[in-house]
mmCIF file of C-alpha atoms in Angstrom:
data_model
loop_
_atom_site.group_PDB
_atom_site.id
_atom_site.type_symbol
_atom_site.label_atom_id
_atom_site.label_comp_id
_atom_site.label_asym_id
_atom_site.label_seq_id
_atom_site.Cartn_x
_atom_site.Cartn_y
_atom_site.Cartn_z
ATOM 1 C CA MET A 3 55.298 113.277 50.747
ATOM 2 C CA LEU A 4 53.567 112.772 47.250
ATOM 3 C CA LEU A 5 50.291 110.716 47.020
ATOM 4 C CA ALA A 6 47.657 109.708 44.588
ATOM 5 C CA GLY A 7 44.015 109.410 45.536
ATOM 6 C CA PHE A 8 41.762 107.749 43.160
ATOM 7 C CA ASP A 9 37.762 107.937 43.001
ATOM 8 C CA ALA A 10 36.670 105.101 40.608
ATOM 9 C CA GLY A 11 33.288 104.819 39.557
ATOM 10 C CA GLN A 12 31.327 102.989 36.767
ATOM 11 C CA THR A 13 31.459 105.850 34.267
ATOM 12 C CA SER A 14 34.820 107.431 34.899
ATOM 13 C CA THR A 15 37.850 107.565 37.320
ATOM 14 C CA ARG A 16 39.509 110.738 38.711
ATOM 15 C CA CYS A 17 42.996 110.734 40.086
ATOM 16 C CA ARG A 18 44.460 113.401 42.326
ATOM 17 C CA ILE A 19 48.049 114.058 43.090
ATOM 18 C CA GLY A 20 48.479 115.979 46.347
ATOM 19 C CA ARG A 21 51.522 116.578 48.455
ATOM 20 C CA TRP A 22 51.495 116.279 52.167
ATOM 21 C CA ARG A 23 54.085 118.948 53.628
ATOM 22 C CA ASP A 24 54.150 120.393 57.093
ATOM 23 C CA GLY A 25 50.620 119.305 58.121
ATOM 24 C CA HIS A 26 49.031 120.732 54.961
ATOM 25 C CA TRP A 27 47.852 119.485 51.640
ATOM 26 C CA GLU A 28 48.901 120.853 48.388
ATOM 27 C CA ARG A 29 46.774 119.871 45.433
ATOM 28 C CA VAL A 30 49.173 119.350 42.553
ATOM 29 C CA SER A 31 46.893 118.061 39.688
ATOM 30 C CA ASP A 32 43.957 115.841 38.849
ATOM 31 C CA GLY A 33 43.452 113.426 35.846
ATOM 32 C CA TYR A 34 40.834 111.290 34.422
ATOM 33 C CA GLY A 35 40.331 108.127 32.939
ATOM 34 C CA PRO A 36 37.616 105.407 32.185
ATOM 35 C CA GLY A 37 35.409 103.742 34.795
ATOM 36 C CA VAL A 38 35.751 100.399 36.482
ATOM 37 C CA CYS A 39 33.281 97.382 37.022
ATOM 38 C CA HIS A 40 33.318 94.786 39.629
ATOM 39 C CA LEU A 41 36.912 93.033 39.686
ATOM 40 C CA ALA A 42 35.440 89.610 39.472
ATOM 41 C CA SER A 43 33.138 90.528 36.417
ATOM 42 C CA ALA A 44 34.373 89.879 32.747
ATOM 43 C CA GLY A 45 37.027 92.317 31.849
ATOM 44 C CA GLY A 46 37.095 93.710 35.523
ATOM 45 C CA VAL A 47 40.889 93.286 35.823
ATOM 46 C CA ASP A 48 41.667 95.133 32.522
ATOM 47 C CA ARG A 49 39.207 97.823 33.296
ATOM 48 C CA PHE A 50 40.470 98.423 36.720
ATOM 49 C CA ARG A 51 44.243 98.564 35.394
ATOM 50 C CA ASP A 52 43.279 100.899 32.609
ATOM 51 C CA ALA A 53 41.353 103.348 34.863
ATOM 52 C CA ILE A 54 44.566 103.555 37.190
ATOM 53 C CA ARG A 55 46.870 103.854 34.440
ATOM 54 C CA CYS A 56 45.068 106.420 32.253
ATOM 55 C CA SER A 57 43.843 108.768 35.115
ATOM 56 C CA SER A 58 47.344 108.751 36.774
ATOM 57 C CA ALA A 59 48.994 109.351 33.599
ATOM 58 C CA GLU A 60 46.905 112.375 32.794
ATOM 59 C CA ALA A 61 47.377 113.785 36.366
ATOM 60 C CA MET A 62 51.138 113.143 36.167
ATOM 61 C CA ASN A 63 51.661 114.537 32.605
ATOM 62 C CA LEU A 64 52.822 117.928 33.676
ATOM 63 C CA HIS A 65 54.861 116.618 36.502
ATOM 64 C CA PRO A 66 56.892 113.464 34.909
ATOM 65 C CA GLU A 67 59.709 114.017 37.367
ATOM 66 C CA LEU A 68 57.785 113.287 40.375
ATOM 67 C CA LYS A 69 57.582 110.004 42.083
ATOM 68 C CA LEU A 70 54.675 108.717 44.085
ATOM 69 C CA ASP A 71 55.277 107.504 47.712
ATOM 70 C CA GLY A 72 51.642 105.907 47.903
ATOM 71 C CA ALA A 73 48.180 105.655 46.757
ATOM 72 C CA VAL A 74 44.688 104.723 47.693
ATOM 73 C CA ILE A 75 41.823 104.045 45.398
ATOM 74 C CA GLY A 76 38.236 104.167 46.220
ATOM 75 C CA ALA A 77 36.099 102.040 43.776
ATOM 76 C CA SER A 78 32.689 100.523 43.582
ATOM 77 C CA GLY A 79 32.294 96.897 44.251
ATOM 78 C CA ILE A 80 35.196 96.470 46.537
ATOM 79 C CA GLU A 81 34.170 95.133 50.149
ATOM 80 C CA HIS A 82 36.423 95.764 53.130
ATOM 81 C CA GLY A 83 38.319 92.670 54.292
ATOM 82 C CA SER A 84 37.459 90.668 51.197
ATOM 83 C CA ILE A 85 39.499 88.791 48.708
ATOM 84 C CA ILE A 86 38.604 91.196 45.994
ATOM 85 C CA GLN A 87 40.121 94.130 48.106
ATOM 86 C CA GLU A 88 43.303 92.142 48.410
ATOM 87 C CA GLU A 89 43.467 91.402 44.719
ATOM 88 C CA ALA A 90 42.429 95.098 43.949
ATOM 89 C CA THR A 91 45.245 96.405 46.167
ATOM 90 C CA ASP A 92 47.853 94.142 44.676
ATOM 91 C CA LEU A 93 46.721 95.368 41.129
ATOM 92 C CA LEU A 94 46.979 99.040 42.277
ATOM 93 C CA ALA A 95 50.607 98.347 43.583
ATOM 94 C CA LYS A 96 51.789 96.818 40.395
ATOM 95 C CA THR A 97 49.960 99.271 38.085
ATOM 96 C CA LEU A 98 51.807 102.100 39.976
ATOM 97 C CA ALA A 99 55.091 100.177 40.535
ATOM 98 C CA LEU A 100 54.682 100.742 44.346
ATOM 99 C CA PRO A 101 55.322 98.496 47.250
ATOM 100 C CA THR A 102 51.911 96.712 48.365
ATOM 101 C CA PRO A 103 52.239 98.176 51.993
ATOM 102 C CA GLN A 104 52.143 101.762 50.439
ATOM 103 C CA VAL A 105 48.779 101.385 48.676
ATOM 104 C CA LEU A 106 45.206 100.409 49.500
ATOM 105 C CA ALA A 107 42.204 99.683 47.286
ATOM 106 C CA THR A 108 38.876 100.013 49.235
ATOM 107 C CA GLY A 109 35.132 100.919 48.564
ATOM 108 C CA ASP A 110 34.249 104.276 47.333
ATOM 109 C CA GLU A 111 31.948 104.849 50.232
ATOM 110 C CA ARG A 112 35.052 104.760 52.569
ATOM 111 C CA THR A 113 37.017 107.469 50.545
ATOM 112 C CA ALA A 114 33.632 109.521 50.348
ATOM 113 C CA LEU A 115 33.501 109.226 54.059
ATOM 114 C CA ARG A 116 37.024 110.323 54.742
ATOM 115 C CA GLY A 117 36.726 113.235 52.220
ATOM 116 C CA ALA A 118 33.607 114.535 53.946
ATOM 117 C CA PHE A 119 34.839 113.852 57.510
ATOM 118 C CA PRO A 120 38.845 113.551 57.300
ATOM 119 C CA ASN A 121 39.213 113.404 61.217
ATOM 120 C CA GLN A 122 35.888 113.762 62.928
ATOM 121 C CA ALA A 123 32.669 111.572 63.385
ATOM 122 C CA GLY A 124 29.949 111.667 60.754
ATOM 123 C CA ILE A 125 27.813 109.770 58.422
ATOM 124 C CA VAL A 126 27.677 109.964 54.655
ATOM 125 C CA VAL A 127 24.879 108.686 52.620
ATOM 126 C CA ILE A 128 25.299 107.825 49.045
ATOM 127 C CA SER A 129 22.171 107.380 46.862
ATOM 128 C CA GLY A 130 22.860 107.220 43.047
ATOM 129 C CA THR A 131 22.384 104.236 40.858
ATOM 130 C CA GLY A 132 22.825 102.214 44.026
ATOM 131 C CA MET A 133 22.848 103.289 47.829
ATOM 132 C CA ILE A 134 25.051 102.828 50.788
ATOM 133 C CA CYS A 135 25.249 104.636 54.028
ATOM 134 C CA LEU A 136 28.404 104.611 56.245
ATOM 135 C CA GLY A 137 29.375 106.367 59.515
ATOM 136 C CA ARG A 138 32.493 106.733 61.453
ATOM 137 C CA THR A 139 33.412 107.803 65.131
ATOM 138 C CA SER A 140 35.917 110.081 66.046
ATOM 139 C CA GLN A 141 37.957 107.007 67.532
ATOM 140 C CA GLY A 142 37.653 105.506 63.834
ATOM 141 C CA GLU A 143 34.992 103.028 64.650
ATOM 142 C CA GLU A 144 32.853 102.409 61.453
ATOM 143 C CA HIS A 145 29.274 100.885 60.721
ATOM 144 C CA ARG A 146 27.777 100.496 57.409
ATOM 145 C CA CYS A 147 24.146 99.956 56.037
ATOM 146 C CA GLY A 148 23.150 98.981 52.607
ATOM 147 C CA GLY A 149 25.116 98.725 49.472
ATOM 148 C CA TRP A 150 24.747 95.108 48.913
ATOM 149 C CA GLY A 151 24.166 95.616 45.286
ATOM 150 C CA TRP A 152 20.848 96.081 43.308
ATOM 151 C CA LEU A 153 19.799 92.375 43.235
ATOM 152 C CA LEU A 154 19.890 92.317 47.131
ATOM 153 C CA ASP A 155 19.527 95.792 48.478
ATOM 154 C CA GLY A 156 18.365 98.667 46.422
ATOM 155 C CA ALA A 157 16.119 100.396 48.656
ATOM 156 C CA GLY A 158 16.765 104.376 48.558
ATOM 157 C CA SER A 159 18.548 104.361 45.080
ATOM 158 C CA ALA A 160 17.596 105.565 41.715
ATOM 159 C CA PHE A 161 17.476 102.033 40.679
ATOM 160 C CA ASP A 162 14.671 101.397 43.291
ATOM 161 C CA ILE A 163 12.701 104.287 42.258
ATOM 162 C CA GLY A 164 12.920 103.331 38.536
ATOM 163 C CA HIS A 165 12.246 99.775 39.363
ATOM 164 C CA GLN A 166 9.218 100.688 41.269
ATOM 165 C CA GLY A 167 8.036 103.139 38.682
ATOM 166 C CA LEU A 168 8.060 100.548 35.923
ATOM 167 C CA GLN A 169 6.355 98.013 37.987
ATOM 168 C CA LEU A 170 3.575 100.810 38.391
ATOM 169 C CA THR A 171 3.181 101.179 34.687
ATOM 170 C CA LEU A 172 2.518 97.259 34.200
ATOM 171 C CA GLN A 173 -0.023 97.465 36.838
ATOM 172 C CA MET A 174 -1.642 100.499 34.885
ATOM 173 C CA ALA A 175 -1.409 98.494 31.740
ATOM 174 C CA ASP A 176 -3.309 95.503 32.881
ATOM 175 C CA GLY A 177 -6.025 97.596 34.767
ATOM 176 C CA ARG A 178 -4.762 97.148 38.466
ATOM 177 C CA ARG A 179 -4.180 100.922 38.676
ATOM 178 C CA VAL A 180 -5.760 103.891 36.794
ATOM 179 C CA ASP A 181 -3.643 104.644 33.456
ATOM 180 C CA HIS A 182 -1.525 107.680 33.513
ATOM 181 C CA PRO A 183 1.143 109.544 31.165
ATOM 182 C CA LEU A 184 3.919 108.166 33.088
ATOM 183 C CA ARG A 185 3.259 104.961 31.723
ATOM 184 C CA HIS A 186 3.662 106.156 28.100
ATOM 185 C CA GLN A 187 6.688 108.235 29.109
ATOM 186 C CA ILE A 188 8.458 105.279 30.662
ATOM 187 C CA TRP A 189 7.601 102.965 27.948
ATOM 188 C CA LYS A 190 8.658 105.439 25.362
ATOM 189 C CA ALA A 191 11.885 105.726 27.038
ATOM 190 C CA LEU A 192 12.365 101.965 26.747
ATOM 191 C CA ASP A 193 11.176 101.803 23.209
ATOM 192 C CA CYS A 194 8.288 99.677 24.009
ATOM 193 C CA THR A 195 4.495 99.640 23.226
ATOM 194 C CA THR A 196 3.417 96.485 25.241
ATOM 195 C CA SER A 197 3.984 94.661 28.711
ATOM 196 C CA ALA A 198 5.542 91.837 26.715
ATOM 197 C CA ALA A 199 8.164 94.101 24.965
ATOM 198 C CA VAL A 200 8.749 95.557 28.581
ATOM 199 C CA LYS A 201 9.400 92.217 30.143
ATOM 200 C CA ALA A 202 11.702 91.246 27.269
ATOM 201 C CA ARG A 203 13.550 94.626 27.389
ATOM 202 C CA VAL A 204 14.419 94.505 31.218
ATOM 203 C CA VAL A 205 16.242 91.021 30.718
ATOM 204 C CA GLN A 206 18.631 92.173 28.245
ATOM 205 C CA PRO A 207 22.287 91.989 29.288
ATOM 206 C CA ASN A 208 22.782 95.724 28.875
ATOM 207 C CA PHE A 209 19.839 96.914 30.847
ATOM 208 C CA GLY A 210 20.514 96.168 34.471
ATOM 209 C CA ALA A 211 20.603 98.526 37.440
ATOM 210 C CA ALA A 212 21.545 101.597 35.339
ATOM 211 C CA GLY A 213 18.533 100.677 32.880
ATOM 212 C CA PHE A 214 16.125 100.816 35.932
ATOM 213 C CA ALA A 215 17.947 104.020 37.201
ATOM 214 C CA ALA A 216 17.563 105.987 34.174
ATOM 215 C CA LEU A 217 13.763 105.812 34.591
ATOM 216 C CA ALA A 218 13.919 107.528 38.108
ATOM 217 C CA PRO A 219 13.771 111.037 36.708
ATOM 218 C CA LEU A 220 10.389 110.346 34.876
ATOM 219 C CA VAL A 221 8.889 108.766 38.414
ATOM 220 C CA ALA A 222 10.190 111.954 40.316
ATOM 221 C CA THR A 223 8.739 114.422 37.912
ATOM 222 C CA ALA A 224 5.375 112.632 37.768
ATOM 223 C CA ALA A 225 5.405 112.945 41.751
ATOM 224 C CA ALA A 226 6.134 116.424 41.660
ATOM 225 C CA GLN A 227 3.012 116.976 39.149
ATOM 226 C CA GLY A 228 0.702 115.107 41.497
ATOM 227 C CA LEU A 229 0.777 111.459 40.852
ATOM 228 C CA ASP A 230 0.132 109.982 44.312
ATOM 229 C CA GLU A 231 1.499 106.645 43.453
ATOM 230 C CA ALA A 232 4.855 108.125 42.221
ATOM 231 C CA ARG A 233 5.185 110.177 45.482
ATOM 232 C CA TYR A 234 4.599 107.054 47.389
ATOM 233 C CA ILE A 235 7.451 105.518 45.612
ATOM 234 C CA LEU A 236 9.895 108.562 46.355
ATOM 235 C CA GLU A 237 8.661 108.506 50.020
ATOM 236 C CA ARG A 238 9.324 104.933 50.512
ATOM 237 C CA SER A 239 12.880 105.372 49.127
ATOM 238 C CA ALA A 240 13.415 108.531 51.428
ATOM 239 C CA LEU A 241 12.412 106.615 54.280
ATOM 240 C CA ALA A 242 14.976 103.687 53.613
ATOM 241 C CA LEU A 243 17.760 106.256 53.337
ATOM 242 C CA ALA A 244 16.639 107.538 56.805
ATOM 243 C CA THR A 245 16.370 104.226 58.340
ATOM 244 C CA SER A 246 19.890 103.498 57.300
ATOM 245 C CA ILE A 247 21.055 106.576 58.730
ATOM 246 C CA GLY A 248 19.319 106.154 62.021
ATOM 247 C CA THR A 249 20.618 102.579 62.377
ATOM 248 C CA VAL A 250 24.127 103.736 61.739
ATOM 249 C CA ALA A 251 23.877 106.383 64.225
ATOM 250 C CA GLU A 252 22.443 103.942 66.752
ATOM 251 C CA LYS A 253 25.140 101.365 66.238
ATOM 252 C CA LEU A 254 27.956 103.916 66.573
ATOM 253 C CA GLN A 255 26.059 105.933 69.387
ATOM 254 C CA LEU A 256 26.271 109.187 67.443
ATOM 255 C CA ASN A 257 23.512 111.056 69.241
ATOM 256 C CA ARG A 258 23.833 114.308 67.188
ATOM 257 C CA PRO A 259 25.613 113.287 63.996
ATOM 258 C CA ASP A 260 26.530 115.575 61.058
ATOM 259 C CA LEU A 261 25.347 114.092 57.915
ATOM 260 C CA VAL A 262 26.559 114.497 54.169
ATOM 261 C CA GLY A 263 24.677 113.378 51.318
ATOM 262 C CA HIS A 264 26.232 112.356 47.798
ATOM 263 C CA GLY A 265 24.826 110.819 44.761
ATOM 264 C CA GLY A 266 22.903 111.536 41.517
ATOM 265 C CA ALA A 267 19.488 110.732 43.179
ATOM 266 C CA LEU A 268 20.009 113.106 45.729
ATOM 267 C CA GLU A 269 21.405 115.787 43.832
ATOM 268 C CA HIS A 270 19.257 115.553 40.529
ATOM 269 C CA LEU A 271 15.881 113.825 41.198
ATOM 270 C CA GLU A 272 13.056 116.508 41.583
ATOM 271 C CA GLY A 273 11.964 116.609 45.147
ATOM 272 C CA PHE A 274 13.813 113.678 46.394
ATOM 273 C CA SER A 275 16.312 115.382 48.447
ATOM 274 C CA SER A 276 13.579 117.392 50.239
ATOM 275 C CA LEU A 277 11.818 114.016 51.180
ATOM 276 C CA VAL A 278 14.963 112.530 52.495
ATOM 277 C CA HIS A 279 15.742 115.543 54.703
ATOM 278 C CA THR A 280 11.958 115.135 56.115
ATOM 279 C CA ALA A 281 12.261 111.627 56.664
ATOM 280 C CA VAL A 282 15.649 112.069 58.388
ATOM 281 C CA GLN A 283 14.197 114.770 60.587
ATOM 282 C CA ALA A 284 11.489 112.402 61.826
ATOM 283 C CA VAL A 285 13.807 109.533 62.408
ATOM 284 C CA LEU A 286 16.863 111.396 63.834
ATOM 285 C CA PRO A 287 15.801 114.892 64.868
ATOM 286 C CA SER A 288 18.974 115.753 66.450
ATOM 287 C CA SER A 289 21.031 115.182 63.205
ATOM 288 C CA HIS A 290 22.363 118.076 61.078
ATOM 289 C CA TRP A 291 23.260 118.180 57.191
ATOM 290 C CA ILE A 292 26.467 119.877 56.708
ATOM 291 C CA THR A 293 28.715 120.473 53.651
ATOM 292 C CA ALA A 294 31.524 117.787 53.213
ATOM 293 C CA ALA A 295 35.113 119.020 54.091
ATOM 294 C CA GLY A 296 36.231 117.384 50.912
ATOM 295 C CA ASP A 297 35.607 115.113 47.915
ATOM 296 C CA ALA A 298 36.229 111.193 47.793
ATOM 297 C CA CYS A 299 39.634 112.051 45.942
ATOM 298 C CA HIS A 300 40.769 113.921 49.167
ATOM 299 C CA GLY A 301 39.303 111.053 51.095
ATOM 300 C CA ALA A 302 41.651 108.894 49.335
ATOM 301 C CA LEU A 303 44.672 111.045 49.801
ATOM 302 C CA VAL A 304 43.953 111.346 53.576
ATOM 303 C CA MET A 305 43.662 107.441 53.764
ATOM 304 C CA ALA A 306 47.012 107.118 51.770
ATOM 305 C CA GLN A 307 48.857 109.736 54.052
ATOM 306 C CA GLU A 308 47.831 107.595 57.166
ATOM 307 C CA ARG A 309 48.958 104.474 55.574
ATOM 308 C CA ILE A 310 52.419 105.728 54.745
ATOM 309 C CA VAL A 311 52.770 107.083 58.394
ATOM 310 C CA LYS A 312 51.967 103.807 59.614
ATOM 311 C CA GLN A 313 54.850 102.030 57.529
ATOM 312 C CA ARG A 314 57.239 104.506 59.136
#
């Protein structure tokens, strides 16, 4: 059984070709392509199609004689049970010339969860530009917290940290807070010298969540250097993630859950991962952080294999 598993983010897409044989996975090849955006946004369909086509073509380049039996893509912005999911699944099937029952498009949080915990219970929390937390029982029941987009629900993400940091600099500029080099650093990154310029910058179409998230490392560094207000921002975001994890564990009745963390904020922001671990320990002391069994592409392959088996 030859399957494709895709991990499609906003920056890039990875496709892994895997063979399921005699109860074991054999990794055939990986390929890369451009990123995706929300399917309903301008150019969303074309970007989704190009991401699938380019990444799968590169993965299959050395094996043009092989024929896929099924595929699953985990992509940002695809909500489980939505019309968008149906449209994305149909688009995946057409792009790969496969029957629709043999493919599935879903959210990247679900492929990340199944990669981390292929067949066992666990909780995955993702904190990058945005955030989301998803858990699963050994019986397959799932519960999600967060991930509703930066305009509605960004607490615990790099967007949230950068956004709060930028708000702090405006308070410094008008005297509500004591001024600090962080203001100059953030404003320099934005190429701004006044509060009015900052206001004009953030409403530009190309700014958005990623623009705020890009400021998060400056906030984290300031916190590490002793700026209390910056540390409070990181602590609030850490508590937001811990609260989501605790809620998922409660809803799924996971008393001693295994946890896996993913995303650039957890992996790269100075001191943030440590604060998250401390907050989780306070909220859910019986939990355990572990290393993921596999990545999101592997999770997509696991889901693809299950889908094919159900069709037979």
